[in-house]
C-alpha cells in the first residue's frame, strides 16, 4: 500500500531514507518517519524497530491481498411529503448507491471476518521467465522542519507536501536472483506550513523517490548497513519471513503481540504491523485469512468511513486511533478485497501546521504476473 520508504531502522535498504530516522532537526521527512515516531512513543523501552517490507514506505506503508468482505448495514428511511405513502422501492446494491453509506453501525470485526471467509486468491504460479509484479501507488509526506536551539521554547517551523510516488517491483520466482524496482514521482500538494504558502519553496522530488535499481533478493542499496541477507527469516520483505508463521488466528495474534512487545504491544502497534504485512506484496495467500481474523480481535478498531485509494478504488476504511494519527486499512466490501491503507492526522500530529483530519499518507497495492523483467503487465 507508508514516503514509501521503510520505517525500519534495523534493515534499511535505502541509504538516503535511512537518514530520515536520524535525530536531525532539519530534514526531508517521510510518512515512515512519522510512523517510526509513533511506534517509538508506543514503546516504554524504546527498542529498535522490527524489519519491514520494501523500504519504500512503512505506510507499508505494499499488496494486493485478495480478501472479501460481506458488510451488513441498515436501511435508512427517507421522509417524504404529505399524502399516501410511497410504494416500497428495492434497496440498491452498494455499487449502485450514489452517496456515502452510513457506516456508523458496521462492526469492524465482522467486516474483517467476512473478508477472511471469502478469500479466494491463490499465490501466482510463475512460468519460466515470468516475474511477480508489485505496483504501489502512494502519497507520502515530504517536507522540511527546522527545530529550535536546545533550551529555547518556541514552535518549530517548516512545511509539508503530500507527494505522489509509484513503485514498480519485479520479483523473480527464485528470489535469490535479480529484482528490479522503478520509482516514478508524481504531483505534490502542500498540506500545511508555518509560513505563508507563497513563501514555501516549490516541491522537488528527492533522489530516493525516482530512478531504477536492481539487486538480488531486492537488495537495491547494497552499501546500506546492516547488510541485507538473502533468505533472512526476520526480514518481512522476504518470503522466508512468512513461511513459519502460525496459521491459527489466536496463535497469530499471540505472535503479533510478541513481535511488537519491545514497542509496548499496544493495539495501534499491532494493527500497524498487521496492515504492513498484508500490504507487503509477498504475503502467502494462506496467511491472509488468519491474519485478518487475528486483526479482528485487536481492541479499538472501528469502521470509519468510505475511502478512495490512490488508484481510484473505493472501499471502507477501518481505523485505529492514536494521539498522533489514525491508521486505516481499506477494504472493498463489494469485490471482497483489501485494497490499501492510509494515515490521518490527529490532534497531536508530528507537524503542528497540519490540521487534524488531514490525510497524511495513502497507499494502494496491486500484484500481477509480468512476462519479463521491466515489462508492466496489461490491465
CSV table of C-alpha atoms in Angstrom, one decimal, residues 38-272:
chain,number,residue,atom,x,y,z
A,38,UNK,CA,4.5,6.9,16.7
A,39,UNK,CA,5.9,3.4,17.2
A,40,UNK,CA,8.7,4.7,19.4
A,41,UNK,CA,6.2,6.6,21.6
A,42,UNK,CA,4.1,3.4,21.9
A,43,UNK,CA,7.1,1.6,23.4
A,44,UNK,CA,8.1,2.2,27.0
A,45,UNK,CA,11.5,0.7,26.3
A,46,UNK,CA,12.2,2.5,23.0
A,47,UNK,CA,13.5,-0.7,21.4
A,48,UNK,CA,14.7,-0.7,17.7
A,49,UNK,CA,12.1,-1.2,15.0
A,50,UNK,CA,11.2,-4.5,13.5
A,51,UNK,CA,12.2,-5.2,10.0
A,52,UNK,CA,9.6,-4.3,7.4
A,53,UNK,CA,8.9,-5.0,3.7
A,54,UNK,CA,10.1,-2.9,0.8
A,55,UNK,CA,11.9,0.1,2.1
A,56,UNK,CA,9.5,2.5,0.3
A,57,UNK,CA,7.1,3.4,2.9
A,58,UNK,CA,6.1,2.0,6.0
A,59,UNK,CA,2.5,3.0,5.3
A,60,UNK,CA,3.9,0.0,4.4
A,61,UNK,CA,3.3,1.6,4.5
A,62,UNK,CA,3.0,-2.7,-0.4
A,63,UNK,CA,0.0,-5.9,-1.7
A,64,UNK,CA,-2.8,-6.9,-3.5
A,65,UNK,CA,-4.2,-9.2,-0.8
A,66,UNK,CA,-7.3,-10.7,-2.2
A,67,UNK,CA,-9.9,-10.7,0.6
A,68,UNK,CA,-13.6,-10.5,0.6
A,69,UNK,CA,-15.9,-8.6,2.9
A,70,UNK,CA,-19.6,-9.0,3.2
A,71,UNK,CA,-21.0,-6.0,5.0
A,72,UNK,CA,-24.2,-5.9,6.9
A,73,UNK,CA,-25.7,-2.4,7.0
A,74,UNK,CA,-29.0,-0.8,7.9
A,75,UNK,CA,-31.6,0.7,5.5
A,76,UNK,CA,-32.3,4.4,6.0
A,77,UNK,CA,-35.9,5.6,5.7
A,78,UNK,CA,-36.3,8.8,3.8
A,79,UNK,CA,-39.2,11.0,4.8
A,80,UNK,CA,-41.5,12.3,2.0
A,81,UNK,CA,-44.2,14.9,1.7
A,82,UNK,CA,-47.8,14.6,2.6
A,83,UNK,CA,-50.3,12.2,1.0
A,84,UNK,CA,-50.3,8.4,0.6
A,85,UNK,CA,-47.2,6.6,1.5
A,86,UNK,CA,-44.9,5.8,-1.5
A,87,UNK,CA,-44.7,2.2,-2.6
A,88,UNK,CA,-41.7,0.2,-1.4
A,89,UNK,CA,-38.6,0.6,-3.5
A,90,UNK,CA,-35.9,-2.1,-3.9
A,91,UNK,CA,-32.9,-1.3,-1.9
A,92,UNK,CA,-30.0,-0.5,-4.3
A,93,UNK,CA,-26.8,-2.6,-4.1
A,94,UNK,CA,-23.7,-1.0,-2.6
A,95,UNK,CA,-22.3,-0.5,-6.1
A,96,UNK,CA,-25.4,1.4,-7.2
A,97,UNK,CA,-25.6,3.8,-4.2
A,98,UNK,CA,-24.6,7.3,-5.4
A,99,UNK,CA,-23.9,8.7,-1.9
A,100,UNK,CA,-21.9,7.6,1.0
A,101,UNK,CA,-23.4,4.9,3.1
A,102,UNK,CA,-24.0,5.1,6.8
A,103,UNK,CA,-21.1,3.1,8.3
A,104,UNK,CA,-21.8,4.0,12.0
A,105,UNK,CA,-23.4,0.7,12.9
A,106,UNK,CA,-20.9,-1.6,11.0
A,107,UNK,CA,-18.7,-3.8,13.0
A,108,UNK,CA,-15.0,-3.8,12.1
A,109,UNK,CA,-14.7,-7.3,13.5
A,110,UNK,CA,-17.5,-8.5,11.2
A,111,UNK,CA,-16.1,-6.8,8.2
A,112,UNK,CA,-12.7,-8.4,8.7
A,113,UNK,CA,-14.1,-11.8,9.5
A,114,UNK,CA,-16.4,-11.7,6.5
A,115,UNK,CA,-13.4,-10.7,4.4
A,116,UNK,CA,-11.5,-13.7,5.7
A,117,UNK,CA,-14.4,-16.0,4.9
A,118,UNK,CA,-14.3,-15.1,1.3
A,119,UNK,CA,-10.7,-15.0,0.4
A,120,UNK,CA,-10.2,-16.8,-2.9
A,121,UNK,CA,-6.8,-15.6,-4.1
A,122,UNK,CA,-4.1,-18.1,-4.7
A,123,UNK,CA,-0.4,-17.4,-4.9
A,124,UNK,CA,0.8,-16.7,-8.5
A,125,UNK,CA,2.3,-19.6,-10.4
A,126,UNK,CA,5.2,-18.2,-12.3
A,127,UNK,CA,6.3,-19.8,-15.5
A,128,UNK,CA,9.9,-19.8,-16.7
A,129,UNK,CA,11.0,-16.2,-17.3
A,130,UNK,CA,8.0,-14.6,-15.5
A,131,UNK,CA,8.0,-12.3,-12.5
A,132,UNK,CA,5.7,-11.3,-9.8
A,133,UNK,CA,4.9,-7.6,-10.4
A,134,UNK,CA,4.0,-5.5,-7.4
A,135,UNK,CA,2.8,-1.9,-8.0
A,136,UNK,CA,2.3,0.5,-5.2
A,137,UNK,CA,0.7,3.9,-5.8
A,138,UNK,CA,1.1,6.1,-2.8
A,139,UNK,CA,1.0,9.6,-1.4
A,140,UNK,CA,3.7,10.3,1.2
A,141,UNK,CA,4.8,13.2,3.5
A,142,UNK,CA,7.7,15.2,2.1
A,143,UNK,CA,8.9,18.4,3.6
A,144,UNK,CA,11.2,20.4,5.8
A,145,UNK,CA,11.2,21.1,9.5
A,146,UNK,CA,13.6,23.4,11.4
A,147,UNK,CA,13.8,22.9,15.1
A,148,UNK,CA,14.8,25.4,17.8
A,149,UNK,CA,18.1,25.6,19.8
A,150,UNK,CA,18.2,23.5,22.9
A,151,UNK,CA,16.7,25.3,25.8
A,152,UNK,CA,14.7,27.7,23.6
A,153,UNK,CA,11.0,27.3,23.8
A,154,UNK,CA,9.3,28.2,20.6
A,155,UNK,CA,7.2,26.5,17.9
A,156,UNK,CA,9.0,24.5,15.2
A,157,UNK,CA,8.9,25.9,11.6
A,158,UNK,CA,8.6,24.2,8.3
A,159,UNK,CA,6.2,23.0,5.6
A,160,UNK,CA,4.8,19.6,4.4
A,161,UNK,CA,3.8,18.3,1.0
A,162,UNK,CA,1.8,15.2,0.2
A,163,UNK,CA,3.7,13.8,-2.7
A,164,UNK,CA,2.7,11.0,-5.1
A,165,UNK,CA,5.2,8.3,-5.9
A,166,UNK,CA,4.6,5.0,-7.8
A,167,UNK,CA,6.8,2.0,-7.0
A,168,UNK,CA,7.0,-0.8,-9.5
A,169,UNK,CA,8.8,-4.0,-8.5
A,170,UNK,CA,9.6,-7.2,-10.5
A,171,UNK,CA,10.3,-10.2,-8.3
A,172,UNK,CA,11.6,-13.5,-9.8
A,173,UNK,CA,10.3,-16.9,-8.8
A,174,UNK,CA,13.8,-17.6,-7.4
A,175,UNK,CA,14.1,-14.6,-5.1
A,176,UNK,CA,17.8,-15.0,-4.8
A,177,UNK,CA,18.1,-13.8,-8.4
A,178,UNK,CA,17.9,-10.1,-9.6
A,179,UNK,CA,14.9,-7.9,-8.7
A,180,UNK,CA,14.1,-4.6,-10.4
A,181,UNK,CA,12.4,-1.6,-8.8
A,182,UNK,CA,11.4,1.6,-10.5
A,183,UNK,CA,10.3,4.7,-8.6
A,184,UNK,CA,8.2,7.3,-10.5
A,185,UNK,CA,7.4,10.6,-8.8
A,186,UNK,CA,4.2,12.4,-9.5
A,187,UNK,CA,2.5,15.6,-8.4
A,188,UNK,CA,2.6,17.1,-4.9
A,189,UNK,CA,0.1,19.1,-2.8
A,190,UNK,CA,1.1,21.5,0.0
A,191,UNK,CA,-0.9,20.4,3.1
A,192,UNK,CA,0.4,22.7,5.7
A,193,UNK,CA,3.2,25.1,6.6
A,194,UNK,CA,4.2,27.6,9.4
A,195,UNK,CA,4.7,30.3,6.8
A,196,UNK,CA,2.5,31.9,4.0
A,197,UNK,CA,2.0,29.5,1.1
A,198,UNK,CA,3.6,32.0,-1.3
A,199,UNK,CA,6.9,31.7,0.6
A,200,UNK,CA,7.1,27.9,0.6
A,201,UNK,CA,9.7,26.5,-1.9
A,202,UNK,CA,8.3,24.6,-4.8
A,203,UNK,CA,8.3,20.8,-4.4
A,204,UNK,CA,11.3,18.9,-5.9
A,205,UNK,CA,11.3,15.1,-5.8
A,206,UNK,CA,14.1,13.6,-3.8
A,207,UNK,CA,16.6,11.3,-5.5
A,208,UNK,CA,15.2,8.4,-3.5
A,209,UNK,CA,11.7,9.0,-5.0
A,210,UNK,CA,12.9,8.4,-8.6
A,211,UNK,CA,15.1,6.1,-10.6
A,212,UNK,CA,15.7,2.4,-11.4
A,213,UNK,CA,17.5,0.0,-9.1
A,214,UNK,CA,18.4,-3.7,-9.4
A,215,UNK,CA,19.6,-6.2,-6.9
A,216,UNK,CA,19.4,-9.9,-5.9
A,217,UNK,CA,16.9,-10.6,-3.2
A,218,UNK,CA,15.7,-7.0,-3.6
A,219,UNK,CA,19.0,-5.6,-2.2
A,220,UNK,CA,18.7,-2.3,-4.1
A,221,UNK,CA,21.1,-0.5,-1.8
A,222,UNK,CA,24.0,-2.9,-1.2
A,223,UNK,CA,26.1,-0.3,0.7
A,224,UNK,CA,23.5,0.2,3.4
A,225,UNK,CA,24.0,-1.3,6.9
A,226,UNK,CA,23.2,-3.7,8.3
A,227,UNK,CA,23.8,-5.8,5.2
A,228,UNK,CA,20.7,-7.4,3.7
A,229,UNK,CA,20.9,-11.2,3.9
A,230,UNK,CA,19.1,-13.3,1.3
A,231,UNK,CA,16.5,-15.7,2.9
A,232,UNK,CA,16.5,-13.7,6.2
A,233,UNK,CA,13.5,-15.0,8.2
A,234,UNK,CA,13.5,-11.8,10.2
A,235,UNK,CA,13.1,-9.6,7.2
A,236,UNK,CA,9.4,-9.2,6.3
A,237,UNK,CA,10.4,-8.0,2.8
A,238,UNK,CA,11.4,-11.6,2.0
A,239,UNK,CA,9.2,-14.7,1.6
A,240,UNK,CA,11.2,-16.6,4.3
A,241,UNK,CA,9.7,-14.3,6.9
A,242,UNK,CA,6.1,-15.6,6.3
A,243,UNK,CA,6.9,-19.3,5.9
A,244,UNK,CA,6.9,-20.4,9.5
A,245,UNK,CA,4.3,-18.0,10.9
A,246,UNK,CA,1.3,-19.8,12.5
A,247,UNK,CA,-1.9,-20.1,10.5
A,248,UNK,CA,-4.2,-20.2,13.5
A,249,UNK,CA,-5.7,-16.8,14.2
A,250,UNK,CA,-5.3,-17.0,18.0
A,251,UNK,CA,-1.7,-18.1,17.7
A,252,UNK,CA,-1.1,-15.5,15.1
A,253,UNK,CA,-2.5,-12.8,17.4
A,254,UNK,CA,-0.2,-14.0,20.2
A,255,UNK,CA,2.8,-14.0,17.8
A,256,UNK,CA,1.9,-10.4,16.7
A,257,UNK,CA,1.7,-9.3,20.3
A,258,UNK,CA,5.1,-10.9,21.0
A,259,UNK,CA,6.6,-9.4,17.7
A,260,UNK,CA,5.6,-5.9,18.9
A,261,UNK,CA,6.5,-6.5,22.6
A,262,UNK,CA,9.5,-4.2,22.6
A,263,UNK,CA,7.3,-1.5,21.3
A,264,UNK,CA,4.7,-2.0,24.0
A,265,UNK,CA,2.4,-4.4,22.2
A,266,UNK,CA,-0.2,-1.6,22.1
A,267,UNK,CA,-3.3,-2.2,19.9
A,268,UNK,CA,-2.2,0.6,17.5
A,269,UNK,CA,1.3,-1.0,17.1
A,270,UNK,CA,-0.2,-4.4,16.4
A,271,UNK,CA,-2.7,-3.0,13.9
A,272,UNK,CA,0.1,-1.0,12.3
